[in-house]
């Protein structure tokens, strides 16, 4: 879990973008062989500021961490709905 929570930093996030960072994070989760993941994107994706993307990414990491630690789930579904000027997780 510690490796998962520290796997992406601001510079890497700004280079790869939010969607790729989340996809990478979910692949790390799946590689442990305990959880399956699904990532859904709706709307027209747009770029947020690096600071905002980092905050959203950290929120996603925290949610994944809590699911792994507390939910005893086997499937993790993450959805992003882009609705200008914001997004819904």
PDB file with one MODEL, atoms N, CA, C and O in Angstrom:
MODEL        1
ATOM      1  N   UNK A   1       0.814  -1.201   0.000  1.00  0.00           N
ATOM      2  CA  UNK A   1       0.000   0.000   0.000  1.00  0.00           C
ATOM      3  C   UNK A   1       0.853   1.259   0.000  1.00  0.00           C
ATOM      4  O   UNK A   1       0.520   2.254  -0.643  1.00  0.00           O
ATOM      5  N   UNK A   2       1.970   1.195   0.742  1.00  0.00           N
ATOM      6  CA  UNK A   2       2.840   2.375   0.748  1.00  0.00           C
ATOM      7  C   UNK A   2       3.397   2.654  -0.641  1.00  0.00           C
ATOM      8  O   UNK A   2       3.445   3.804  -1.077  1.00  0.00           O
ATOM      9  N   UNK A   3       3.823   1.588  -1.342  1.00  0.00           N
ATOM     10  CA  UNK A   3       4.323   1.773  -2.699  1.00  0.00           C
ATOM     11  C   UNK A   3       3.241   2.327  -3.608  1.00  0.00           C
ATOM     12  O   UNK A   3       3.502   3.190  -4.447  1.00  0.00           O
ATOM     13  N   UNK A   4       2.022   1.825  -3.436  1.00  0.00           N
ATOM     14  CA  UNK A   4       0.909   2.306  -4.239  1.00  0.00           C
ATOM     15  C   UNK A   4       0.678   3.789  -4.007  1.00  0.00           C
ATOM     16  O   UNK A   4       0.486   4.545  -4.959  1.00  0.00           O
ATOM     17  N   UNK A   5       0.696   4.205  -2.761  1.00  0.00           N
ATOM     18  CA  UNK A   5       0.388   5.594  -2.454  1.00  0.00           C
ATOM     19  C   UNK A   5       1.498   6.561  -2.858  1.00  0.00           C
ATOM     20  O   UNK A   5       1.271   7.769  -2.932  1.00  0.00           O
ATOM     21  N   UNK A   6       2.674   6.047  -3.114  1.00  0.00           N
ATOM     22  CA  UNK A   6       3.792   6.925  -3.479  1.00  0.00           C
ATOM     23  C   UNK A   6       4.225   6.735  -4.938  1.00  0.00           C
ATOM     24  O   UNK A   6       5.279   7.230  -5.338  1.00  0.00           O
ATOM     25  N   UNK A   7       3.428   6.028  -5.726  1.00  0.00           N
ATOM     26  CA  UNK A   7       3.882   5.620  -7.051  1.00  0.00           C
ATOM     27  C   UNK A   7       3.962   6.765  -8.060  1.00  0.00           C
ATOM     28  O   UNK A   7       4.734   6.673  -9.014  1.00  0.00           O
ATOM     29  N   UNK A   8       3.196   7.833  -7.883  1.00  0.00           N
ATOM     30  CA  UNK A   8       3.248   8.936  -8.835  1.00  0.00           C
ATOM     31  C   UNK A   8       3.498  10.245  -8.093  1.00  0.00           C
ATOM     32  O   UNK A   8       2.922  10.493  -7.034  1.00  0.00           O
ATOM     33  N   UNK A   9       4.352  11.066  -8.657  1.00  0.00           N
ATOM     34  CA  UNK A   9       4.615  12.376  -8.095  1.00  0.00           C
ATOM     35  C   UNK A   9       4.199  13.440  -9.099  1.00  0.00           C
ATOM     36  O   UNK A   9       3.897  13.134 -10.253  1.00  0.00           O
ATOM     37  N   UNK A  10       4.187  14.681  -8.657  1.00  0.00           N
ATOM     38  CA  UNK A  10       3.709  15.786  -9.475  1.00  0.00           C
ATOM     39  C   UNK A  10       4.319  15.869 -10.860  1.00  0.00           C
ATOM     40  O   UNK A  10       3.588  16.053 -11.833  1.00  0.00           O
ATOM     41  N   UNK A  11       5.630  15.742 -10.983  1.00  0.00           N
ATOM     42  CA  UNK A  11       6.275  15.845 -12.296  1.00  0.00           C
ATOM     43  C   UNK A  11       5.816  14.751 -13.232  1.00  0.00           C
ATOM     44  O   UNK A  11       5.516  15.011 -14.397  1.00  0.00           O
ATOM     45  N   UNK A  12       5.757  13.518 -12.730  1.00  0.00           N
ATOM     46  CA  UNK A  12       5.313  12.407 -13.557  1.00  0.00           C
ATOM     47  C   UNK A  12       3.852  12.593 -13.947  1.00  0.00           C
ATOM     48  O   UNK A  12       3.472  12.289 -15.078  1.00  0.00           O
ATOM     49  N   UNK A  13       3.045  13.079 -13.043  1.00  0.00           N
ATOM     50  CA  UNK A  13       1.636  13.311 -13.319  1.00  0.00           C
ATOM     51  C   UNK A  13       1.479  14.368 -14.404  1.00  0.00           C
ATOM     52  O   UNK A  13       0.664  14.204 -15.312  1.00  0.00           O
ATOM     53  N   UNK A  14       2.239  15.435 -14.324  1.00  0.00           N
ATOM     54  CA  UNK A  14       2.116  16.501 -15.321  1.00  0.00           C
ATOM     55  C   UNK A  14       2.567  16.028 -16.699  1.00  0.00           C
ATOM     56  O   UNK A  14       2.073  16.520 -17.713  1.00  0.00           O
ATOM     57  N   UNK A  15       3.494  15.085 -16.743  1.00  0.00           N
ATOM     58  CA  UNK A  15       3.962  14.556 -18.028  1.00  0.00           C
ATOM     59  C   UNK A  15       2.975  13.568 -18.636  1.00  0.00           C
ATOM     60  O   UNK A  15       2.733  13.590 -19.842  1.00  0.00           O
ATOM     61  N   UNK A  16       2.403  12.699 -17.798  1.00  0.00           N
ATOM     62  CA  UNK A  16       1.556  11.644 -18.328  1.00  0.00           C
ATOM     63  C   UNK A  16       0.075  12.010 -18.361  1.00  0.00           C
ATOM     64  O   UNK A  16      -0.681  11.413 -19.127  1.00  0.00           O
ATOM     65  N   UNK A  17      -0.355  12.963 -17.562  1.00  0.00           N
ATOM     66  CA  UNK A  17      -1.752  13.349 -17.500  1.00  0.00           C
ATOM     67  C   UNK A  17      -2.524  12.522 -16.484  1.00  0.00           C
ATOM     68  O   UNK A  17      -2.099  11.437 -16.088  1.00  0.00           O
ATOM     69  N   UNK A  18      -3.650  13.048 -16.078  1.00  0.00           N
ATOM     70  CA  UNK A  18      -4.459  12.433 -15.030  1.00  0.00           C
ATOM     71  C   UNK A  18      -4.968  11.054 -15.428  1.00  0.00           C
ATOM     72  O   UNK A  18      -4.861  10.108 -14.647  1.00  0.00           O
ATOM     73  N   UNK A  19      -5.514  10.929 -16.618  1.00  0.00           N
ATOM     74  CA  UNK A  19      -6.066   9.638 -17.042  1.00  0.00           C
ATOM     75  C   UNK A  19      -5.007   8.549 -17.086  1.00  0.00           C
ATOM     76  O   UNK A  19      -5.243   7.434 -16.622  1.00  0.00           O
ATOM     77  N   UNK A  20      -3.852   8.860 -17.634  1.00  0.00           N
ATOM     78  CA  UNK A  20      -2.772   7.863 -17.698  1.00  0.00           C
ATOM     79  C   UNK A  20      -2.256   7.517 -16.303  1.00  0.00           C
ATOM     80  O   UNK A  20      -1.926   6.364 -16.029  1.00  0.00           O
ATOM     81  N   UNK A  21      -2.188   8.505 -15.431  1.00  0.00           N
ATOM     82  CA  UNK A  21      -1.728   8.251 -14.063  1.00  0.00           C
ATOM     83  C   UNK A  21      -2.695   7.328 -13.331  1.00  0.00           C
ATOM     84  O   UNK A  21      -2.273   6.418 -12.617  1.00  0.00           O
ATOM     85  N   UNK A  22      -3.986   7.564 -13.509  1.00  0.00           N
ATOM     86  CA  UNK A  22      -4.984   6.700 -12.871  1.00  0.00           C
ATOM     87  C   UNK A  22      -4.932   5.299 -13.467  1.00  0.00           C
ATOM     88  O   UNK A  22      -4.992   4.309 -12.738  1.00  0.00           O
ATOM     89  N   UNK A  23      -4.823   5.215 -14.782  1.00  0.00           N
ATOM     90  CA  UNK A  23      -4.710   3.911 -15.439  1.00  0.00           C
ATOM     91  C   UNK A  23      -3.514   3.148 -14.905  1.00  0.00           C
ATOM     92  O   UNK A  23      -3.619   1.956 -14.618  1.00  0.00           O
ATOM     93  N   UNK A  24      -2.389   3.811 -14.768  1.00  0.00           N
ATOM     94  CA  UNK A  24      -1.180   3.191 -14.234  1.00  0.00           C
ATOM     95  C   UNK A  24      -1.398   2.707 -12.800  1.00  0.00           C
ATOM     96  O   UNK A  24      -0.981   1.605 -12.441  1.00  0.00           O
ATOM     97  N   UNK A  25      -2.044   3.522 -11.996  1.00  0.00           N
ATOM     98  CA  UNK A  25      -2.311   3.165 -10.605  1.00  0.00           C
ATOM     99  C   UNK A  25      -3.194   1.913 -10.527  1.00  0.00           C
ATOM    100  O   UNK A  25      -2.948   1.025  -9.711  1.00  0.00           O
ATOM    101  N   UNK A  26      -4.207   1.850 -11.371  1.00  0.00           N
ATOM    102  CA  UNK A  26      -5.094   0.694 -11.379  1.00  0.00           C
ATOM    103  C   UNK A  26      -4.371  -0.565 -11.877  1.00  0.00           C
ATOM    104  O   UNK A  26      -4.661  -1.670 -11.420  1.00  0.00           O
ATOM    105  N   UNK A  27      -3.440  -0.396 -12.803  1.00  0.00           N
ATOM    106  CA  UNK A  27      -2.638  -1.538 -13.257  1.00  0.00           C
ATOM    107  C   UNK A  27      -1.761  -2.074 -12.126  1.00  0.00           C
ATOM    108  O   UNK A  27      -1.573  -3.285 -12.004  1.00  0.00           O
ATOM    109  N   UNK A  28      -1.231  -1.186 -11.311  1.00  0.00           N
ATOM    110  CA  UNK A  28      -0.436  -1.603 -10.153  1.00  0.00           C
ATOM    111  C   UNK A  28      -1.304  -2.413  -9.195  1.00  0.00           C
ATOM    112  O   UNK A  28      -0.869  -3.439  -8.672  1.00  0.00           O
ATOM    113  N   UNK A  29      -2.528  -1.950  -8.967  1.00  0.00           N
ATOM    114  CA  UNK A  29      -3.452  -2.669  -8.087  1.00  0.00           C
ATOM    115  C   UNK A  29      -3.740  -4.061  -8.660  1.00  0.00           C
ATOM    116  O   UNK A  29      -3.698  -5.055  -7.936  1.00  0.00           O
ATOM    117  N   UNK A  30      -4.028  -4.123  -9.946  1.00  0.00           N
ATOM    118  CA  UNK A  30      -4.343  -5.409 -10.571  1.00  0.00           C
ATOM    119  C   UNK A  30      -3.158  -6.367 -10.546  1.00  0.00           C
ATOM    120  O   UNK A  30      -3.340  -7.581 -10.451  1.00  0.00           O
ATOM    121  N   UNK A  31      -1.957  -5.830 -10.631  1.00  0.00           N
ATOM    122  CA  UNK A  31      -0.773  -6.697 -10.672  1.00  0.00           C
ATOM    123  C   UNK A  31      -0.583  -7.487  -9.382  1.00  0.00           C
ATOM    124  O   UNK A  31       0.123  -8.496  -9.375  1.00  0.00           O
ATOM    125  N   UNK A  32      -1.201  -7.042  -8.295  1.00  0.00           N
ATOM    126  CA  UNK A  32      -1.130  -7.791  -7.042  1.00  0.00           C
ATOM    127  C   UNK A  32      -1.972  -9.060  -7.106  1.00  0.00           C
ATOM    128  O   UNK A  32      -1.798  -9.966  -6.291  1.00  0.00           O
ATOM    129  N   UNK A  33      -2.890  -9.127  -8.078  1.00  0.00           N
ATOM    130  CA  UNK A  33      -3.673 -10.328  -8.294  1.00  0.00           C
ATOM    131  C   UNK A  33      -4.868 -10.509  -7.377  1.00  0.00           C
ATOM    132  O   UNK A  33      -5.483 -11.575  -7.379  1.00  0.00           O
ATOM    133  N   UNK A  34      -5.211  -9.501  -6.598  1.00  0.00           N
ATOM    134  CA  UNK A  34      -6.328  -9.615  -5.655  1.00  0.00           C
ATOM    135  C   UNK A  34      -7.566  -8.882  -6.172  1.00  0.00           C
ATOM    136  O   UNK A  34      -8.693  -9.328  -5.955  1.00  0.00           O
ATOM    137  N   UNK A  35      -7.352  -7.766  -6.849  1.00  0.00           N
ATOM    138  CA  UNK A  35      -8.455  -6.919  -7.295  1.00  0.00           C
ATOM    139  C   UNK A  35      -8.479  -6.806  -8.812  1.00  0.00           C
ATOM    140  O   UNK A  35      -7.436  -6.760  -9.465  1.00  0.00           O
ATOM    141  N   UNK A  36      -9.682  -6.762  -9.355  1.00  0.00           N
ATOM    142  CA  UNK A  36      -9.876  -6.386 -10.742  1.00  0.00           C
ATOM    143  C   UNK A  36     -10.277  -4.919 -10.737  1.00  0.00           C
ATOM    144  O   UNK A  36     -10.863  -4.433  -9.770  1.00  0.00           O
ATOM    145  N   UNK A  37      -9.962  -4.220 -11.812  1.00  0.00           N
ATOM    146  CA  UNK A  37     -10.311  -2.807 -11.870  1.00  0.00           C
ATOM    147  C   UNK A  37     -10.991  -2.492 -13.193  1.00  0.00           C
ATOM    148  O   UNK A  37     -10.822  -3.193 -14.190  1.00  0.00           O
ATOM    149  N   UNK A  38     -11.762  -1.421 -13.166  1.00  0.00           N
ATOM    150  CA  UNK A  38     -12.422  -0.917 -14.356  1.00  0.00           C
ATOM    151  C   UNK A  38     -12.370   0.600 -14.284  1.00  0.00           C
ATOM    152  O   UNK A  38     -12.631   1.180 -13.230  1.00  0.00           O
ATOM    153  N   UNK A  39     -12.035   1.245 -15.393  1.00  0.00           N
ATOM    154  CA  UNK A  39     -11.909   2.702 -15.437  1.00  0.00           C
ATOM    155  C   UNK A  39     -12.781   3.224 -16.565  1.00  0.00           C
ATOM    156  O   UNK A  39     -12.538   2.923 -17.733  1.00  0.00           O
ATOM    157  N   UNK A  40     -13.800   4.010 -16.217  1.00  0.00           N
ATOM    158  CA  UNK A  40     -14.740   4.560 -17.189  1.00  0.00           C
ATOM    159  C   UNK A  40     -14.554   6.065 -17.286  1.00  0.00           C
ATOM    160  O   UNK A  40     -14.427   6.755 -16.274  1.00  0.00           O
ATOM    161  N   UNK A  41     -14.539   6.565 -18.518  1.00  0.00           N
ATOM    162  CA  UNK A  41     -14.418   8.005 -18.761  1.00  0.00           C
ATOM    163  C   UNK A  41     -15.580   8.423 -19.643  1.00  0.00           C
ATOM    164  O   UNK A  41     -15.794   7.852 -20.712  1.00  0.00           O
ATOM    165  N   UNK A  42     -16.333   9.424 -19.191  1.00  0.00           N
ATOM    166  CA  UNK A  42     -17.420   9.966 -19.996  1.00  0.00           C
ATOM    167  C   UNK A  42     -17.227  11.471 -20.137  1.00  0.00           C
ATOM    168  O   UNK A  42     -16.504  12.095 -19.359  1.00  0.00           O
ATOM    169  N   UNK A  43     -17.875  12.032 -21.126  1.00  0.00           N
ATOM    170  CA  UNK A  43     -17.730  13.455 -21.407  1.00  0.00           C
ATOM    171  C   UNK A  43     -16.511  13.704 -22.271  1.00  0.00           C
ATOM    172  O   UNK A  43     -15.861  12.765 -22.731  1.00  0.00           O
ATOM    173  N   UNK A  44     -16.208  14.954 -22.485  1.00  0.00           N
ATOM    174  CA  UNK A  44     -15.046  15.346 -23.277  1.00  0.00           C
ATOM    175  C   UNK A  44     -13.904  15.705 -22.341  1.00  0.00           C
ATOM    176  O   UNK A  44     -13.924  16.768 -21.719  1.00  0.00           O
ATOM    177  N   UNK A  45     -12.903  14.826 -22.234  1.00  0.00           N
ATOM    178  CA  UNK A  45     -11.780  15.096 -21.315  1.00  0.00           C
ATOM    179  C   UNK A  45     -11.099  16.429 -21.613  1.00  0.00           C
ATOM    180  O   UNK A  45     -10.914  16.807 -22.770  1.00  0.00           O
ATOM    181  N   UNK A  46     -10.739  17.116 -20.561  1.00  0.00           N
ATOM    182  CA  UNK A  46      -9.992  18.365 -20.667  1.00  0.00           C
ATOM    183  C   UNK A  46      -8.917  18.367 -19.594  1.00  0.00           C
ATOM    184  O   UNK A  46      -9.005  17.643 -18.603  1.00  0.00           O
ATOM    185  N   UNK A  47      -7.910  19.187 -19.806  1.00  0.00           N
ATOM    186  CA  UNK A  47      -6.779  19.258 -18.889  1.00  0.00           C
ATOM    187  C   UNK A  47      -7.081  20.246 -17.775  1.00  0.00           C
ATOM    188  O   UNK A  47      -7.559  21.354 -18.015  1.00  0.00           O
ATOM    189  N   UNK A  48      -6.790  19.818 -16.547  1.00  0.00           N
ATOM    190  CA  UNK A  48      -6.856  20.705 -15.390  1.00  0.00           C
ATOM    191  C   UNK A  48      -5.452  21.242 -15.125  1.00  0.00           C
ATOM    192  O   UNK A  48      -4.483  20.787 -15.733  1.00  0.00           O
ATOM    193  N   UNK A  49      -5.348  22.194 -14.232  1.00  0.00           N
ATOM    194  CA  UNK A  49      -4.018  22.656 -13.839  1.00  0.00           C
ATOM    195  C   UNK A  49      -3.291  21.494 -13.167  1.00  0.00           C
ATOM    196  O   UNK A  49      -3.930  20.575 -12.655  1.00  0.00           O
ATOM    197  N   UNK A  50      -1.977  21.529 -13.164  1.00  0.00           N
ATOM    198  CA  UNK A  50      -1.176  20.464 -12.558  1.00  0.00           C
ATOM    199  C   UNK A  50      -1.544  20.292 -11.091  1.00  0.00           C
ATOM    200  O   UNK A  50      -1.638  19.165 -10.604  1.00  0.00           O
ATOM    201  N   UNK A  51      -1.752  21.390 -10.386  1.00  0.00           N
ATOM    202  CA  UNK A  51      -2.093  21.313  -8.968  1.00  0.00           C
ATOM    203  C   UNK A  51      -3.434  20.615  -8.765  1.00  0.00           C
ATOM    204  O   UNK A  51      -3.573  19.783  -7.868  1.00  0.00           O
ATOM    205  N   UNK A  52      -4.409  20.948  -9.585  1.00  0.00           N
ATOM    206  CA  UNK A  52      -5.725  20.323  -9.461  1.00  0.00           C
ATOM    207  C   UNK A  52      -5.664  18.848  -9.827  1.00  0.00           C
ATOM    208  O   UNK A  52      -6.285  18.019  -9.162  1.00  0.00           O
ATOM    209  N   UNK A  53      -4.922  18.510 -10.879  1.00  0.00           N
ATOM    210  CA  UNK A  53      -4.787  17.111 -11.250  1.00  0.00           C
ATOM    211  C   UNK A  53      -4.109  16.316 -10.144  1.00  0.00           C
ATOM    212  O   UNK A  53      -4.479  15.170  -9.887  1.00  0.00           O
ATOM    213  N   UNK A  54      -3.130  16.905  -9.497  1.00  0.00           N
ATOM    214  CA  UNK A  54      -2.454  16.227  -8.399  1.00  0.00           C
ATOM    215  C   UNK A  54      -3.411  15.983  -7.233  1.00  0.00           C
ATOM    216  O   UNK A  54      -3.386  14.913  -6.625  1.00  0.00           O
ATOM    217  N   UNK A  55      -4.247  16.960  -6.920  1.00  0.00           N
ATOM    218  CA  UNK A  55      -5.222  16.794  -5.840  1.00  0.00           C
ATOM    219  C   UNK A  55      -6.208  15.679  -6.196  1.00  0.00           C
ATOM    220  O   UNK A  55      -6.496  14.820  -5.363  1.00  0.00           O
ATOM    221  N   UNK A  56      -6.721  15.688  -7.417  1.00  0.00           N
ATOM    222  CA  UNK A  56      -7.661  14.640  -7.841  1.00  0.00           C
ATOM    223  C   UNK A  56      -6.976  13.283  -7.793  1.00  0.00           C
ATOM    224  O   UNK A  56      -7.563  12.305  -7.329  1.00  0.00           O
ATOM    225  N   UNK A  57      -5.741  13.218  -8.268  1.00  0.00           N
ATOM    226  CA  UNK A  57      -5.015  11.952  -8.264  1.00  0.00           C
ATOM    227  C   UNK A  57      -4.809  11.433  -6.842  1.00  0.00           C
ATOM    228  O   UNK A  57      -4.982  10.242  -6.584  1.00  0.00           O
ATOM    229  N   UNK A  58      -4.446  12.310  -5.933  1.00  0.00           N
ATOM    230  CA  UNK A  58      -4.266  11.908  -4.532  1.00  0.00           C
ATOM    231  C   UNK A  58      -5.583  11.438  -3.921  1.00  0.00           C
ATOM    232  O   UNK A  58      -5.591  10.520  -3.101  1.00  0.00           O
ATOM    233  N   UNK A  59      -6.683  12.052  -4.308  1.00  0.00           N
ATOM    234  CA  UNK A  59      -7.991  11.596  -3.836  1.00  0.00           C
ATOM    235  C   UNK A  59      -8.279  10.182  -4.343  1.00  0.00           C
ATOM    236  O   UNK A  59      -8.777   9.332  -3.605  1.00  0.00           O
ATOM    237  N   UNK A  60      -7.959   9.950  -5.603  1.00  0.00           N
ATOM    238  CA  UNK A  60      -8.137   8.615  -6.174  1.00  0.00           C
ATOM    239  C   UNK A  60      -7.271   7.610  -5.430  1.00  0.00           C
ATOM    240  O   UNK A  60      -7.737   6.522  -5.090  1.00  0.00           O
ATOM    241  N   UNK A  61      -6.020   7.962  -5.176  1.00  0.00           N
ATOM    242  CA  UNK A  61      -5.130   7.066  -4.439  1.00  0.00           C
ATOM    243  C   UNK A  61      -5.690   6.739  -3.058  1.00  0.00           C
ATOM    244  O   UNK A  61      -5.661   5.585  -2.629  1.00  0.00           O
ATOM    245  N   UNK A  62      -6.197   7.749  -2.368  1.00  0.00           N
ATOM    246  CA  UNK A  62      -6.746   7.535  -1.030  1.00  0.00           C
ATOM    247  C   UNK A  62      -7.965   6.634  -1.090  1.00  0.00           C
ATOM    248  O   UNK A  62      -8.129   5.754  -0.245  1.00  0.00           O
ATOM    249  N   UNK A  63      -8.821   6.843  -2.078  1.00  0.00           N
ATOM    250  CA  UNK A  63     -10.005   5.994  -2.227  1.00  0.00           C
ATOM    251  C   UNK A  63      -9.595   4.545  -2.499  1.00  0.00           C
ATOM    252  O   UNK A  63     -10.159   3.621  -1.912  1.00  0.00           O
ATOM    253  N   UNK A  64      -8.621   4.345  -3.380  1.00  0.00           N
ATOM    254  CA  UNK A  64      -8.135   2.994  -3.672  1.00  0.00           C
ATOM    255  C   UNK A  64      -7.540   2.368  -2.417  1.00  0.00           C
ATOM    256  O   UNK A  64      -7.800   1.203  -2.116  1.00  0.00           O
ATOM    257  N   UNK A  65      -6.752   3.130  -1.696  1.00  0.00           N
ATOM    258  CA  UNK A  65      -6.143   2.647  -0.457  1.00  0.00           C
ATOM    259  C   UNK A  65      -7.224   2.191   0.526  1.00  0.00           C
ATOM    260  O   UNK A  65      -7.108   1.125   1.132  1.00  0.00           O
ATOM    261  N   UNK A  66      -8.272   3.000   0.681  1.00  0.00           N
ATOM    262  CA  UNK A  66      -9.351   2.660   1.605  1.00  0.00           C
ATOM    263  C   UNK A  66     -10.126   1.427   1.144  1.00  0.00           C
ATOM    264  O   UNK A  66     -10.532   0.606   1.966  1.00  0.00           O
ATOM    265  N   UNK A  67     -10.329   1.296  -0.155  1.00  0.00           N
ATOM    266  CA  UNK A  67     -11.014   0.111  -0.692  1.00  0.00           C
ATOM    267  C   UNK A  67     -10.201  -1.136  -0.382  1.00  0.00           C
ATOM    268  O   UNK A  67     -10.741  -2.137   0.088  1.00  0.00           O
ATOM    269  N   UNK A  68      -8.913  -1.072  -0.643  1.00  0.00           N
ATOM    270  CA  UNK A  68      -8.044  -2.233  -0.411  1.00  0.00           C
ATOM    271  C   UNK A  68      -8.004  -2.577   1.074  1.00  0.00           C
ATOM    272  O   UNK A  68      -8.063  -3.749   1.447  1.00  0.00           O
ATOM    273  N   UNK A  69      -7.904  -1.568   1.906  1.00  0.00           N
ATOM    274  CA  UNK A  69      -7.724  -1.799   3.337  1.00  0.00           C
ATOM    275  C   UNK A  69      -9.020  -2.190   4.056  1.00  0.00           C
ATOM    276  O   UNK A  69      -8.996  -3.022   4.963  1.00  0.00           O
ATOM    277  N   UNK A  70     -10.145  -1.596   3.659  1.00  0.00           N
ATOM    278  CA  UNK A  70     -11.352  -1.738   4.457  1.00  0.00           C
ATOM    279  C   UNK A  70     -12.511  -2.468   3.776  1.00  0.00           C
ATOM    280  O   UNK A  70     -13.320  -3.091   4.464  1.00  0.00           O
ATOM    281  N   UNK A  71     -12.615  -2.410   2.459  1.00  0.00           N
ATOM    282  CA  UNK A  71     -13.839  -2.871   1.803  1.00  0.00           C
ATOM    283  C   UNK A  71     -13.863  -4.361   1.503  1.00  0.00           C
ATOM    284  O   UNK A  71     -14.934  -4.933   1.300  1.00  0.00           O
ATOM    285  N   UNK A  72     -12.708  -4.992   1.472  1.00  0.00           N
ATOM    286  CA  UNK A  72     -12.636  -6.404   1.094  1.00  0.00           C
ATOM    287  C   UNK A  72     -13.284  -6.640  -0.273  1.00  0.00           C
ATOM    288  O   UNK A  72     -13.894  -7.683  -0.508  1.00  0.00           O
ATOM    289  N   UNK A  73     -13.147  -5.677  -1.153  1.00  0.00           N
ATOM    290  CA  UNK A  73     -13.715  -5.749  -2.498  1.00  0.00           C
ATOM    291  C   UNK A  73     -12.820  -6.581  -3.406  1.00  0.00           C
ATOM    292  O   UNK A  73     -11.625  -6.730  -3.153  1.00  0.00           O
ATOM    293  N   UNK A  74     -13.404  -7.114  -4.452  1.00  0.00           N
ATOM    294  CA  UNK A  74     -12.625  -7.806  -5.472  1.00  0.00           C
ATOM    295  C   UNK A  74     -12.622  -7.019  -6.781  1.00  0.00           C
ATOM    296  O   UNK A  74     -11.785  -7.261  -7.651  1.00  0.00           O
ATOM    297  N   UNK A  75     -13.557  -6.078  -6.921  1.00  0.00           N
ATOM    298  CA  UNK A  75     -13.656  -5.253  -8.125  1.00  0.00           C
ATOM    299  C   UNK A  75     -13.686  -3.791  -7.710  1.00  0.00           C
ATOM    300  O   UNK A  75     -14.473  -3.387  -6.854  1.00  0.00           O
ATOM    301  N   UNK A  76     -12.813  -3.004  -8.333  1.00  0.00           N
ATOM    302  CA  UNK A  76     -12.763  -1.561  -8.097  1.00  0.00           C
ATOM    303  C   UNK A  76     -13.146  -0.875  -9.399  1.00  0.00           C
ATOM    304  O   UNK A  76     -12.478  -1.046 -10.420  1.00  0.00           O
ATOM    305  N   UNK A  77     -14.227  -0.096  -9.361  1.00  0.00           N
ATOM    306  CA  UNK A  77     -14.679   0.634 -10.544  1.00  0.00           C
ATOM    307  C   UNK A  77     -14.494   2.120 -10.280  1.00  0.00           C
ATOM    308  O   UNK A  77     -15.006   2.657  -9.297  1.00  0.00           O
ATOM    309  N   UNK A  78     -13.763   2.772 -11.161  1.00  0.00           N
ATOM    310  CA  UNK A  78     -13.529   4.210 -11.056  1.00  0.00           C
ATOM    311  C   UNK A  78     -14.092   4.870 -12.305  1.00  0.00           C
ATOM    312  O   UNK A  78     -13.800   4.448 -13.425  1.00  0.00           O
ATOM    313  N   UNK A  79     -14.893   5.900 -12.111  1.00  0.00           N
ATOM    314  CA  UNK A  79     -15.488   6.625 -13.232  1.00  0.00           C
ATOM    315  C   UNK A  79     -15.178   8.105 -13.111  1.00  0.00           C
ATOM    316  O   UNK A  79     -15.241   8.684 -12.026  1.00  0.00           O
ATOM    317  N   UNK A  80     -14.841   8.709 -14.246  1.00  0.00           N
ATOM    318  CA  UNK A  80     -14.673  10.158 -14.316  1.00  0.00           C
ATOM    319  C   UNK A  80     -15.643  10.666 -15.372  1.00  0.00           C
ATOM    320  O   UNK A  80     -15.650  10.195 -16.509  1.00  0.00           O
ATOM    321  N   UNK A  81     -16.456  11.628 -14.978  1.00  0.00           N
ATOM    322  CA  UNK A  81     -17.379  12.272 -15.900  1.00  0.00           C
ATOM    323  C   UNK A  81     -16.932  13.722 -16.047  1.00  0.00           C
ATOM    324  O   UNK A  81     -17.027  14.514 -15.110  1.00  0.00           O
ATOM    325  N   UNK A  82     -16.448  14.051 -17.229  1.00  0.00           N
ATOM    326  CA  UNK A  82     -15.993  15.413 -17.496  1.00  0.00           C
ATOM    327  C   UNK A  82     -17.200  16.272 -17.854  1.00  0.00           C
ATOM    328  O   UNK A  82     -17.874  16.032 -18.856  1.00  0.00           O
ATOM    329  N   UNK A  83     -17.462  17.274 -17.023  1.00  0.00           N
ATOM    330  CA  UNK A  83     -18.544  18.226 -17.229  1.00  0.00           C
ATOM    331  C   UNK A  83     -17.959  19.608 -17.041  1.00  0.00           C
ATOM    332  O   UNK A  83     -17.803  20.065 -15.908  1.00  0.00           O
ATOM    333  N   UNK A  84     -17.631  20.283 -18.133  1.00  0.00           N
ATOM    334  CA  UNK A  84     -16.993  21.581 -18.024  1.00  0.00           C
ATOM    335  C   UNK A  84     -17.846  22.499 -17.166  1.00  0.00           C
ATOM    336  O   UNK A  84     -19.049  22.584 -17.410  1.00  0.00           O
ATOM    337  N   UNK A  85     -17.302  23.181 -16.189  1.00  0.00           N
ATOM    338  CA  UNK A  85     -15.886  23.404 -15.951  1.00  0.00           C
ATOM    339  C   UNK A  85     -15.262  22.456 -14.934  1.00  0.00           C
ATOM    340  O   UNK A  85     -14.160  22.731 -14.461  1.00  0.00           O
ATOM    341  N   UNK A  86     -15.913  21.360 -14.579  1.00  0.00           N
ATOM    342  CA  UNK A  86     -15.369  20.463 -13.569  1.00  0.00           C
ATOM    343  C   UNK A  86     -15.493  19.013 -13.988  1.00  0.00           C
ATOM    344  O   UNK A  86     -15.773  18.697 -15.144  1.00  0.00           O
ATOM    345  N   UNK A  87     -15.279  18.154 -13.030  1.00  0.00           N
ATOM    346  CA  UNK A  87     -15.424  16.726 -13.287  1.00  0.00           C
ATOM    347  C   UNK A  87     -15.989  16.055 -12.058  1.00  0.00           C
ATOM    348  O   UNK A  87     -15.912  16.580 -10.947  1.00  0.00           O
ATOM    349  N   UNK A  88     -16.562  14.881 -12.279  1.00  0.00           N
ATOM    350  CA  UNK A  88     -17.130  14.103 -11.195  1.00  0.00           C
ATOM    351  C   UNK A  88     -16.401  12.764 -11.136  1.00  0.00           C
ATOM    352  O   UNK A  88     -16.242  12.089 -12.153  1.00  0.00           O
ATOM    353  N   UNK A  89     -15.963  12.390  -9.942  1.00  0.00           N
ATOM    354  CA  UNK A  89     -15.323  11.085  -9.723  1.00  0.00           C
ATOM    355  C   UNK A  89     -16.339  10.136  -9.155  1.00  0.00           C
ATOM    356  O   UNK A  89     -16.021   8.977  -8.891  1.00  0.00           O
TER     357      UNK A  89
ENDMDL
END
